[in-house]
Each structure stands twice: as structure tokens, then as C-alpha cells.
GROMACS .gro file of C-alpha atoms in nm:
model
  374
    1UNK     CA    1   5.266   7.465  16.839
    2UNK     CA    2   5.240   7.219  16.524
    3UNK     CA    3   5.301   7.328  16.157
    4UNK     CA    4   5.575   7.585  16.127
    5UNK     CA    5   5.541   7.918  16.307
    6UNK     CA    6   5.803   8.211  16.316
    7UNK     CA    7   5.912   8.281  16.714
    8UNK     CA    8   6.133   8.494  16.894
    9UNK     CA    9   6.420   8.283  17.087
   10UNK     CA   10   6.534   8.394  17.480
   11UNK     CA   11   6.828   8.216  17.682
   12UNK     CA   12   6.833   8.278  18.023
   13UNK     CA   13   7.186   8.179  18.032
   14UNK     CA   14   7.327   8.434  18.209
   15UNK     CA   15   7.029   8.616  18.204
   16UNK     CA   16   6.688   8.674  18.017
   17UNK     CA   17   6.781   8.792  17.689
   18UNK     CA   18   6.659   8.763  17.348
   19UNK     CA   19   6.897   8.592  17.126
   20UNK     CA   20   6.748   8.509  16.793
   21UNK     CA   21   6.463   8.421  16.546
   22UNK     CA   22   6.357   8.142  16.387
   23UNK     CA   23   6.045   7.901  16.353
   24UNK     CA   24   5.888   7.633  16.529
   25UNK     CA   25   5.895   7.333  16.327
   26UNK     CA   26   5.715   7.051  16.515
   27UNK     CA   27   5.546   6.971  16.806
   28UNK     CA   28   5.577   6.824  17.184
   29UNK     CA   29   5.687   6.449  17.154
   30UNK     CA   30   5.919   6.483  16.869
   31UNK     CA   31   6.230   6.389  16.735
   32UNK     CA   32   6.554   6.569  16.630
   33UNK     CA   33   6.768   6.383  16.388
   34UNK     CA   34   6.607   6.058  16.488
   35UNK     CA   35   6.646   6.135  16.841
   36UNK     CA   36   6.385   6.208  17.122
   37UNK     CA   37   6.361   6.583  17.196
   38UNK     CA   38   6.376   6.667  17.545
   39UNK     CA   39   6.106   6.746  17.751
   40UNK     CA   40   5.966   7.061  17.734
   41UNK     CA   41   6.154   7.112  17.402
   42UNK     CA   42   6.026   7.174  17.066
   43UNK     CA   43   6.277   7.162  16.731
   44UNK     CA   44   6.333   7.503  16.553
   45UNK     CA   45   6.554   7.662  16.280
   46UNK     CA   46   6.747   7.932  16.360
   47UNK     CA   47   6.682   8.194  16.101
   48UNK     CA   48   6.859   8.515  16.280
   49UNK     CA   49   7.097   8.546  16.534
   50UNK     CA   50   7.111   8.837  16.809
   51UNK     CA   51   7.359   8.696  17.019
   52UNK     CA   52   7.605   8.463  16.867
   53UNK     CA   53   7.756   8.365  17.196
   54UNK     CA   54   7.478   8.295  17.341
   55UNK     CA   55   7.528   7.879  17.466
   56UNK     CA   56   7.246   7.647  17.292
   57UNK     CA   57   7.003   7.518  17.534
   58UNK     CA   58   7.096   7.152  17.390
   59UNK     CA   59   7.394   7.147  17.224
   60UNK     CA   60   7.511   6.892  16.970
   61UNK     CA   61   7.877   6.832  17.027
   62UNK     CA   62   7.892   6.568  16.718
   63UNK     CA   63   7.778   6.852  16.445
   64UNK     CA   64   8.005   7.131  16.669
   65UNK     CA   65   7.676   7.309  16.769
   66UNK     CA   66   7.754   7.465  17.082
   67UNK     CA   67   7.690   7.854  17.059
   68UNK     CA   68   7.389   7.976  16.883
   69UNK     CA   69   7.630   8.128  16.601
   70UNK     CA   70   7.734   7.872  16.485
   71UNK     CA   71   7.362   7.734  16.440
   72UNK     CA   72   7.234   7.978  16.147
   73UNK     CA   73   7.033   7.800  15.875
   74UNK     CA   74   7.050   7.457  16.148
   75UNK     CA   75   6.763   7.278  16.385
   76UNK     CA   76   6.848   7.244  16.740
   77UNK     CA   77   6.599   7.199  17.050
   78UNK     CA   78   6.487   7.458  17.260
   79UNK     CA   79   6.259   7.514  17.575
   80UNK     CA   80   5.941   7.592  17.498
   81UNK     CA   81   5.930   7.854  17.820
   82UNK     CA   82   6.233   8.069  17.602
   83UNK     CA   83   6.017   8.057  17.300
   84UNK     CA   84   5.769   8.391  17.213
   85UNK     CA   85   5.540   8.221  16.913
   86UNK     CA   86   5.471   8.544  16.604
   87UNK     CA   87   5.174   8.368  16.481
   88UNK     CA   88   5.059   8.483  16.117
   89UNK     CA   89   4.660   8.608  16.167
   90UNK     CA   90   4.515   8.553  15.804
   91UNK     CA   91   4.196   8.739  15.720
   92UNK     CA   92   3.851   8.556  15.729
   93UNK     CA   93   3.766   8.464  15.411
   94UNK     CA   94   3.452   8.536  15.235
   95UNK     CA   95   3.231   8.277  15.162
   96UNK     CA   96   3.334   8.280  14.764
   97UNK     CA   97   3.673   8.277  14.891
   98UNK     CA   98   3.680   7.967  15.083
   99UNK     CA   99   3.832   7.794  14.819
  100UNK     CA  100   4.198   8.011  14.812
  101UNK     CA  101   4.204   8.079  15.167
  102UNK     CA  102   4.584   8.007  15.214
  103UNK     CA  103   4.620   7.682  15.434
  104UNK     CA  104   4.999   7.589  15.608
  105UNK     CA  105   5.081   7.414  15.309
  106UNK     CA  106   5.009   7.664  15.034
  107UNK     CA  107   5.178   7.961  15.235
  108UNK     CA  108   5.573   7.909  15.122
  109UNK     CA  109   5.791   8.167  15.151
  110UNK     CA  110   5.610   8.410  15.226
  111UNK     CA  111   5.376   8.379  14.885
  112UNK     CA  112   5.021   8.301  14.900
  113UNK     CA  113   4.970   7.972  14.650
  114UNK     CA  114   4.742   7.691  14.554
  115UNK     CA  115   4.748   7.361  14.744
  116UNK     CA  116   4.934   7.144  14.483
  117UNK     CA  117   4.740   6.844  14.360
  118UNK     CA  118   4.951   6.504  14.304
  119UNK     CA  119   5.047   6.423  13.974
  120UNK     CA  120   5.037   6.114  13.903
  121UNK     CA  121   5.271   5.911  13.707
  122UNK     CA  122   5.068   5.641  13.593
  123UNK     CA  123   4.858   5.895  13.421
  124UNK     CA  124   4.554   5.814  13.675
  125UNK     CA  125   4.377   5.970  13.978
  126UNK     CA  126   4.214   5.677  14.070
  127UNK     CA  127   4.227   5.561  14.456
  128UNK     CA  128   4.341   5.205  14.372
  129UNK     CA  129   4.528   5.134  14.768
  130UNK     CA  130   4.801   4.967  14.594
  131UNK     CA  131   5.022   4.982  14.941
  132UNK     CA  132   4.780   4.753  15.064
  133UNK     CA  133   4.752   4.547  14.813
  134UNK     CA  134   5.153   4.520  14.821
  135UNK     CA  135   5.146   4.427  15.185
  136UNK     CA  136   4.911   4.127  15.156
  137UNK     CA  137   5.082   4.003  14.852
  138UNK     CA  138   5.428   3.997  15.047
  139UNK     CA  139   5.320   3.860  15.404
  140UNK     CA  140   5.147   3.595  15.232
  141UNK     CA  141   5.442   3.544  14.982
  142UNK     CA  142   5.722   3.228  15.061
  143UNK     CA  143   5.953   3.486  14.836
  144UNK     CA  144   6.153   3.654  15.083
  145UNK     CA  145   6.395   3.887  14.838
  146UNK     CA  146   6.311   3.991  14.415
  147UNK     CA  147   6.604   4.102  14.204
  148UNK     CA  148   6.574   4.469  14.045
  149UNK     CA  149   6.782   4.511  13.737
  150UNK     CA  150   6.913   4.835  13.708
  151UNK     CA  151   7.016   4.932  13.351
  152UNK     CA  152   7.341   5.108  13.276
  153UNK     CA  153   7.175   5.444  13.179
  154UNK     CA  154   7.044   5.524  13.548
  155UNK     CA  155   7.344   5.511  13.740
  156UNK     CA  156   7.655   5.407  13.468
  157UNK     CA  157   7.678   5.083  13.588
  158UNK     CA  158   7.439   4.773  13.525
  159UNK     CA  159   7.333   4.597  13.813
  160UNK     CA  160   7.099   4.402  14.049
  161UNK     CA  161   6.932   4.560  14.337
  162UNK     CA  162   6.814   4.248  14.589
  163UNK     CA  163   6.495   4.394  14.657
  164UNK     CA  164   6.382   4.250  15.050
  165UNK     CA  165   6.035   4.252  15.260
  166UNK     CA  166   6.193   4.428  15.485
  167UNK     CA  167   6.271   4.679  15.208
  168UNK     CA  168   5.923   4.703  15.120
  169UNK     CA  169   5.787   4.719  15.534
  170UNK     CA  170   5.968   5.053  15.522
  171UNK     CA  171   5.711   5.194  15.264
  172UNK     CA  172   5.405   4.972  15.414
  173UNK     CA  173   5.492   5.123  15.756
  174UNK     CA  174   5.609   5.454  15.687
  175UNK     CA  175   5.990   5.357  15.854
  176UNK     CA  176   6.302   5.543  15.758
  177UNK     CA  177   6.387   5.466  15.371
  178UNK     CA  178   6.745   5.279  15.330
  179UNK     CA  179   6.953   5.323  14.999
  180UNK     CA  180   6.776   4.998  14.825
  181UNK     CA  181   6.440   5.189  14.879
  182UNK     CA  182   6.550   5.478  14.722
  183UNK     CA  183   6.712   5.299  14.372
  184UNK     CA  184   6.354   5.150  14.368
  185UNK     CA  185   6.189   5.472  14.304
  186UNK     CA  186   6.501   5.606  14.051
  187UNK     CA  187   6.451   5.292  13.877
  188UNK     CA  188   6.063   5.361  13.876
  189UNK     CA  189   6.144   5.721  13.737
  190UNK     CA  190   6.339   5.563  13.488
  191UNK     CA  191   6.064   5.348  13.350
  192UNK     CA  192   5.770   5.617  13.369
  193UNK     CA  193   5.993   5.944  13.274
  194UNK     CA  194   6.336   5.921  13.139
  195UNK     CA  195   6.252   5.634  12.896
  196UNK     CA  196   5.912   5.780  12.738
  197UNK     CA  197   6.045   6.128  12.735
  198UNK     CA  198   6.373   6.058  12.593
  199UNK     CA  199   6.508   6.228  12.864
  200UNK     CA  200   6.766   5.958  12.933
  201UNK     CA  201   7.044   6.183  12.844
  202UNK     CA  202   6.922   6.484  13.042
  203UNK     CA  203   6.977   6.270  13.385
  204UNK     CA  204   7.230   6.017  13.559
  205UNK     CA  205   7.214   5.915  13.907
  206UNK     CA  206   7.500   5.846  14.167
  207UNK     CA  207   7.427   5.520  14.340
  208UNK     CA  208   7.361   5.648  14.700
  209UNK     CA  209   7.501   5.306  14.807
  210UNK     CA  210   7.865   5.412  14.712
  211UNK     CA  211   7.847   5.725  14.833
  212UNK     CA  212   7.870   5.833  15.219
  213UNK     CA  213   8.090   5.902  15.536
  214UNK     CA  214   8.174   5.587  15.549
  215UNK     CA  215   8.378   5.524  15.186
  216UNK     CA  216   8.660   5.599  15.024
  217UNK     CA  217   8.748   5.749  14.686
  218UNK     CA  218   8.419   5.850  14.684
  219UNK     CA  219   8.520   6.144  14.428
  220UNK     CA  220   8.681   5.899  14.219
  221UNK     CA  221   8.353   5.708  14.148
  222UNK     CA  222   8.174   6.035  14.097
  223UNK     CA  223   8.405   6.234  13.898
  224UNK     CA  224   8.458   5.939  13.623
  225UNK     CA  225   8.016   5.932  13.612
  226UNK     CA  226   8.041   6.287  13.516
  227UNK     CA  227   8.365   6.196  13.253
  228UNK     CA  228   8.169   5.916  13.120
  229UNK     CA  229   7.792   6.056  13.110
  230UNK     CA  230   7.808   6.422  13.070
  231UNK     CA  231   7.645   6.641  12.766
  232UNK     CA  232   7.585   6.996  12.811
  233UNK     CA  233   7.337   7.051  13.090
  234UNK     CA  234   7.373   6.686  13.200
  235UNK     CA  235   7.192   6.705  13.568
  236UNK     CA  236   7.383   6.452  13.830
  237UNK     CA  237   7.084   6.336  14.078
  238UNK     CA  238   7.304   6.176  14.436
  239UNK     CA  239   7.106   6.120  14.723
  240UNK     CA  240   7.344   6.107  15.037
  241UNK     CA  241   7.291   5.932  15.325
  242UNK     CA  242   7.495   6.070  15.608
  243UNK     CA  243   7.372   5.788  15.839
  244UNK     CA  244   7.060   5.918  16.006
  245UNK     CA  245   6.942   6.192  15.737
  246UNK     CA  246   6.902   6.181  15.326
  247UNK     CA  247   6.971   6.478  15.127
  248UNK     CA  248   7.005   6.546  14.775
  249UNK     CA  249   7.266   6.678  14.599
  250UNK     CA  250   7.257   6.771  14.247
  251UNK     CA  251   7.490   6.851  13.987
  252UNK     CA  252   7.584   7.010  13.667
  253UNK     CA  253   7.941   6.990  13.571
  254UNK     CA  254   7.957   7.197  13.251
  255UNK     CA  255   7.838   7.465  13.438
  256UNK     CA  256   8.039   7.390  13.750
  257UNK     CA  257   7.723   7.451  13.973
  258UNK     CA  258   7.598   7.249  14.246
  259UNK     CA  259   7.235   7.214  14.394
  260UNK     CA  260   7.203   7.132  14.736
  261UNK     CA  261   6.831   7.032  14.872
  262UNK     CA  262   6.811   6.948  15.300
  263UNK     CA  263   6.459   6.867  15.438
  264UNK     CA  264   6.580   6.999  15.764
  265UNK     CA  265   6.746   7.354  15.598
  266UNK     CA  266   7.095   7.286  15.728
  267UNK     CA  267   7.333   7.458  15.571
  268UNK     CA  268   7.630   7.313  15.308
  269UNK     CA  269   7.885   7.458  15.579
  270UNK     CA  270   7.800   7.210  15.783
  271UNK     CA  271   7.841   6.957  15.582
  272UNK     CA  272   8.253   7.018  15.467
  273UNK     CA  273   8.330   6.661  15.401
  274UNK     CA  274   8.044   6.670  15.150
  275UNK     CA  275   8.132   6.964  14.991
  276UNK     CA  276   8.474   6.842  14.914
  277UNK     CA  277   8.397   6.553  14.797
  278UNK     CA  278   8.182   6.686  14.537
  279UNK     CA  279   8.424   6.973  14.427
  280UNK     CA  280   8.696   6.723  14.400
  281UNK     CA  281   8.485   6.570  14.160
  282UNK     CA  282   8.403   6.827  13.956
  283UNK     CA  283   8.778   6.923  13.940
  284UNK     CA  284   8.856   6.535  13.834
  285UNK     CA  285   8.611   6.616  13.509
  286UNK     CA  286   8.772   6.945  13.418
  287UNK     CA  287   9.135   6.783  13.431
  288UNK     CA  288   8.992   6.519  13.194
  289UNK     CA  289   8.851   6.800  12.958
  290UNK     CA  290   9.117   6.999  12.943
  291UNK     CA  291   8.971   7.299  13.100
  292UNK     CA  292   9.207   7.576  13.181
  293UNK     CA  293   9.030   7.829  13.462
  294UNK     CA  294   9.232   8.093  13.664
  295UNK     CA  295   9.370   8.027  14.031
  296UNK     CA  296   9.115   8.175  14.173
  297UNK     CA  297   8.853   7.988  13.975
  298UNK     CA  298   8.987   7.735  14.073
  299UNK     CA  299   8.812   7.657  14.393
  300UNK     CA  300   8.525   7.853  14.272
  301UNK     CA  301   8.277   7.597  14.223
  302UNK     CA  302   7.909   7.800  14.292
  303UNK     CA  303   7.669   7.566  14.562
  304UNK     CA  304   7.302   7.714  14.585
  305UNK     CA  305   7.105   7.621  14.883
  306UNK     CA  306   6.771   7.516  14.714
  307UNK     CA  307   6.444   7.658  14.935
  308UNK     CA  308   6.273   7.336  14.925
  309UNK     CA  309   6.010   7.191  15.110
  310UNK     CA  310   6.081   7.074  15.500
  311UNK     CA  311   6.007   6.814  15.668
  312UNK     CA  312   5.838   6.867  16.019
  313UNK     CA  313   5.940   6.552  16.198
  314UNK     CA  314   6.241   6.311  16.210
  315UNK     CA  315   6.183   6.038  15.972
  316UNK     CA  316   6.056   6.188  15.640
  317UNK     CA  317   6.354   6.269  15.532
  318UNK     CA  318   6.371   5.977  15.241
  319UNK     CA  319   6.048   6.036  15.139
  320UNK     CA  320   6.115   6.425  15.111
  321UNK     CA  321   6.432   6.292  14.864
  322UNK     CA  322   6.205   6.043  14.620
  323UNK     CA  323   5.973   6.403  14.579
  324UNK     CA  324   6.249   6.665  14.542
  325UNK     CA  325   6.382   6.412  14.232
  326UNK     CA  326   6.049   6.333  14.108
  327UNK     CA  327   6.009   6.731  14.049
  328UNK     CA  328   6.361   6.812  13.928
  329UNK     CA  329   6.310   6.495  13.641
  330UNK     CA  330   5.950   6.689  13.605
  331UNK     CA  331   6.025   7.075  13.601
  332UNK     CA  332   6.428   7.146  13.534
  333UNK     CA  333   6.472   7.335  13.203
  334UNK     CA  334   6.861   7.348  13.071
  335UNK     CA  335   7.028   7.173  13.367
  336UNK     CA  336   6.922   7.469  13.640
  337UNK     CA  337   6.707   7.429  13.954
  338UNK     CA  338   6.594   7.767  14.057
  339UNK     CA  339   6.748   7.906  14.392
  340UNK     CA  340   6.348   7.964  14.544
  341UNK     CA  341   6.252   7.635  14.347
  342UNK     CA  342   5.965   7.518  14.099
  343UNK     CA  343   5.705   7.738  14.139
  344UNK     CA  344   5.421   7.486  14.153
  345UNK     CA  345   5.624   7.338  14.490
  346UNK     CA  346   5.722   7.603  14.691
  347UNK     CA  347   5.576   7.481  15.008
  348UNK     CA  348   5.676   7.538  15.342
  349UNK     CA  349   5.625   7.125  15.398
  350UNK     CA  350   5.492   6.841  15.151
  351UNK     CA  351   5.114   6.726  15.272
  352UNK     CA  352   5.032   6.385  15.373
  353UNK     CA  353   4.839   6.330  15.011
  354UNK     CA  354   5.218   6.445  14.824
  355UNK     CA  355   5.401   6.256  15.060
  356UNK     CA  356   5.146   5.903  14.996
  357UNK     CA  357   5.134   5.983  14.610
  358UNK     CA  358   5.513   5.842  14.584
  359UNK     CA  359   5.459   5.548  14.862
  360UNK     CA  360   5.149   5.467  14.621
  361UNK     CA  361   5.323   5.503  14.305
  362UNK     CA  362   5.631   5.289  14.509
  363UNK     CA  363   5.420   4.984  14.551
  364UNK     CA  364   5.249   4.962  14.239
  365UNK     CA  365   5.578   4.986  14.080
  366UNK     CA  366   5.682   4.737  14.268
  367UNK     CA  367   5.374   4.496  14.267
  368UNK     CA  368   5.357   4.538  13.878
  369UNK     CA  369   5.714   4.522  13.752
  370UNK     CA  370   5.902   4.329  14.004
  371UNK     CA  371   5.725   4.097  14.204
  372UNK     CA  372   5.426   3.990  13.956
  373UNK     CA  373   5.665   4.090  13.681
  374UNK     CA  374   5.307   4.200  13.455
   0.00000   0.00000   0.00000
């Protein structure tokens, strides 16, 4: 049961019932939000609901998950014994077919595409292993912390991001990515995309690291980035951290929409306190423009739930964030995502060789610019 496979979902809670549909998303051993799945269990979003009574098998009292309706568009555990797999049967390709047979990663929403090849922002496909290079450079270092400057333009403030080994061990090991991690790789994009392309003024960032459940006037600080740094199809990149999970948010204020991309496909009514605090924002910046809108307008701001990519375990989730902005920076035309996204990535999960391209692209950044300073 590995990869992502639809299934039918039974309780036997009264009785032995069907209940919903969904998909299998990982396999026995894994984790749920960072925590160990119980045994017998395997992690799957609920896609359709029969029964919206029906009690969860394992329910999450912290995100209110206790009845299966209340789980649409979520992950939550469930017994593999009240799981009936659908498993897809492709045709056997021909031998001069081999090539396009559809493999789990090029079958995305239900459309047959190519395997998507890394591209490369240093302009090269060579196989230089520049993570390992980074790792014996740094446990051989005395240098125990570099400084990162961040300029103005990437997230309205200018800065220094302390940059530790510890910071970098997350990449080297494949850990979960803290918010330091992530400014890295926007600073990276900065260098290698918004700067060459003159493309500073299509993009600002909100710095993940005041953002979160944890501060205050949080749309405040966000609305006064938009007041300061809009332009007409300005796009707002803020990854969130809401303590054991990143997602992105995106936003363009002129045109009052907001993008919301989840590696784990749970859905922006789950996440009120988020969804406030971004709408307050955007109301902040039409006060400050004067924009008059009707009452019921007002509260009217459109959220689209991007189909992006997910992530089929419980720590990818950072790494699924530096890719989703990496291909908004690369594809967005006139400030819009589209709802089904880029064409070139819809993929029902990012393969090992996407996934590596930015950890690669991480550590020579950081081997080149920061620590050897070349």
C-alpha cells in the first residue's frame, strides 16, 4: 500500500458500513503530522463522505476531528482491515511505448503526463554532490554560525539571517526545515531569479519568522508589506509554519485573491485563524487605498485551494514549500496561480530527483555565497 491509491473506507462502529472514499497516502510505519501512526493504520485523505457521523477511527481532538464530516479534504489514520484498496490497472505498454508508460508520479489528477525533469537553476545538469561537499566543509569547519544578508527587496525589511550547522544538518540529513532554512532558499531565489529577470517587482516575501500561531499583530506586519510593496499583480509569497507543518500562502492584493498550497490537502476551513489573519490584511491595504466595495464585498475576499503536489510522509513538508515557490517565481503569468496548477507540475507527489534538485541547489548556494563567500 505505498504511493497513493484511491480506497473505499468502512467503520465498524456500530456496525460494518461503508462510510467514505478517499486514498491511501503512505505506507505501514508512518507518520501523521509528525506523529507515529498506529499500528495497523495507514494515513489517508478523505475525498467523499457517506456517512458524516460516522466516529473517526483516530480522532484528533486538537484540529476538532472527531466525526468523519468534519474530515473532508483532511488526513486522518485508519485501520488498514476497514480499508477496500481501487487500484488503477494501466495497460501493458508496447515495447515503443515504454518510454510514456505513465509511472505514480506522472499520473496527477487524473491526466496522463511526462515525468518532469529538474530544472536547474544554475543553468547545469551536471551531478556535482554539492550536499556532500557542504557537509565535509562544515564538520571540519571551527565556524559554528555565517551571517546571511537579506536585502530589503525580498521581504521589506533588510536584515541578517544567522545561518547555523545545525541549520545546514537539516538539509545534509533530510530533517524537518525551520524558518532560517527556508529564507536561505528565498534568498537563493532572489540571487538566481528575481535579480537577473528583473522580476524583483513581480514578488515580495513575508518573513515566515514573524508570522505564526504564536504572534501578535501578525496582520499588521503583513498588511503594511502589501501598502508598502504592491504594483498591480504584485504576488505576496508567506510560508507559514503552524508548528509541526509548512504551507504556503500566497497573495495578490489588487485582485483581493488568495492562493493557498497544503502538502497534506487540508482544507483553508481548517485553518480559521489563518484565514483571518490574512483577510484582515488585505482589508488593512484597501483602507489605505481608499477602496470603497459594497457590504457584502466586504468579507468577500476569494481563497483557491491550489491542487498541488502531496507529500506522502510526515516530514517533507518544507521541502514541498522551497518547490511550490521555486515554480510560482518560474511559471505565474499576471499575478494568478491556476486553481489545477502549472501544467508541467501537476503531480500527484514530487520524486526523490525534484525533491534533491532544491537540497542540491541549497548547498551550493550556500557553499558558494555564504560560507566560501566565492
Amino acid at each position: 500500500m505505498v504511493g497513493v491509491t484511491p480506497c473505499d473506507l468502512y467503520t465498524d462502529n456500530p456496525s460494518y458500513h461503508l462510510v467514505g472514499r478517499g486514498s491511501v497516502c503512505n505506507q505501514l510505519g508512518d507518520t501523521l503530522h509528525n506523529r507515529p501512526l498506529p499500528p495497523e493504520h495507514v494515513r489517508v485523505g478523505v475525498e467523499i463522505i457517506l456517512d458524516g457521523n460516522a466516529p473517526l477511527p483516530v480522532p484528533n481532538e486538537d484540529a476538532g476531528l472527531l466525526v468523519l464530516d468534519y474530515a473532508l479534504g483532511a488526513h486522518v489514520a485508519w485501520p488498514i482491515g476497514l480499508i477496500d484498496l481501487k487500484i488503477k490497472h494501466f495497460p501493458q505498454p508496447k515495447e515503443h511505448d515504454k518510454d510514456t508508460f505513465p509511472s505514480k508520479e506522472s499520473v496527477a489528477l487524473g491526466n496522463e503526463i511526462s515525468v518532469q525533469k529538474p530544472v536547474n537553476l544554475y543553468g547545469s545538469s551536471d551531478k556535482v554532490p554539492y550536499l556532500t561537499f557542504l557537509h565535509t566543509y562544515v564538520k571540519d569547519s571551527l565556524t559554528r554560525q555565517w551571517d546571511v544578508p537579506m536585502p530589503k527587496e525580498i521581504f521589506n525589511e533588510e536584515y541578517t539571517e544567522l545561518l547555523s550547522q545545525y541549520d545546514i544538518y537539516e538539509i545534509i540529513n533530510h530533517e524537518w526545515l525551520g524558518s532560517c532554512t527556508i529564507c536561505v532558499y528565498v534568498r537563493l531565489l532572489y540571487n538566481l531569479l528575481l535579480v537577473p529577470n528583473m522580476w524583483v517587482s513581480r514578488f515580495c516575501f513575508i518573513n515566515p519568522t514573524k508570522i505564526g500561531p504564536e504572534y501578535t499583530q501578525q496582520s499588521q506586519y503583513i498588511g503594511q508589506t502589501f501598502i508598502e510593496r504592491n504594483q498591480p499583480n504584485t504576488l505576496f509569497l508567506a510560508p507559514y509554519n503552524t508548528g509541526d507543518h509548512w504551507m504556503l500562502v500566497v497573495v495578490n492584493p489588487t485582485a483581493e485573491i488568495v492562493y493557498y498550497l497544503h502538502s497534506l490537502g487540508v482544507n483553508i476551513g481548517q485553518r480559521l485563524q489563518l484565514r483571518r489573519m490574512f483577510d484582515n490584511a488585505i482589508k488593512i491595504y484597501r483602507a489605505n487605498k481608499g477602496t470603497k466595495v459594497s457590504k457584502v464585498k466586504f468579507s468577500n475576499i476569494k481563497w483557491t485551494m491550489i491542487k498541488c503536489p502531496i507529500q506522502d510522509n510526515g516530514s517533507d513538508c518544507g521541502y514541498y514549500v522551497l518547490r511550490y515557490i521555486k515554480e510560482i517565481l518560474l511559471y505565474s503569468e499576471e499575478g494568478v496561480i491556476p486553481h489545477e496548477y502549472f501544467s508541467t507540475y501537476r503531480l500527484e507527489k514530487y520524486s526523490t530527483e525534484l525533491i534533491d534538485e532544491v537540497k542540491q541547489e541549497w548547498c551550493r548556494y550556500v557553499l558558494e555565497n555564504i560560507i566560501t563567500n566565492k
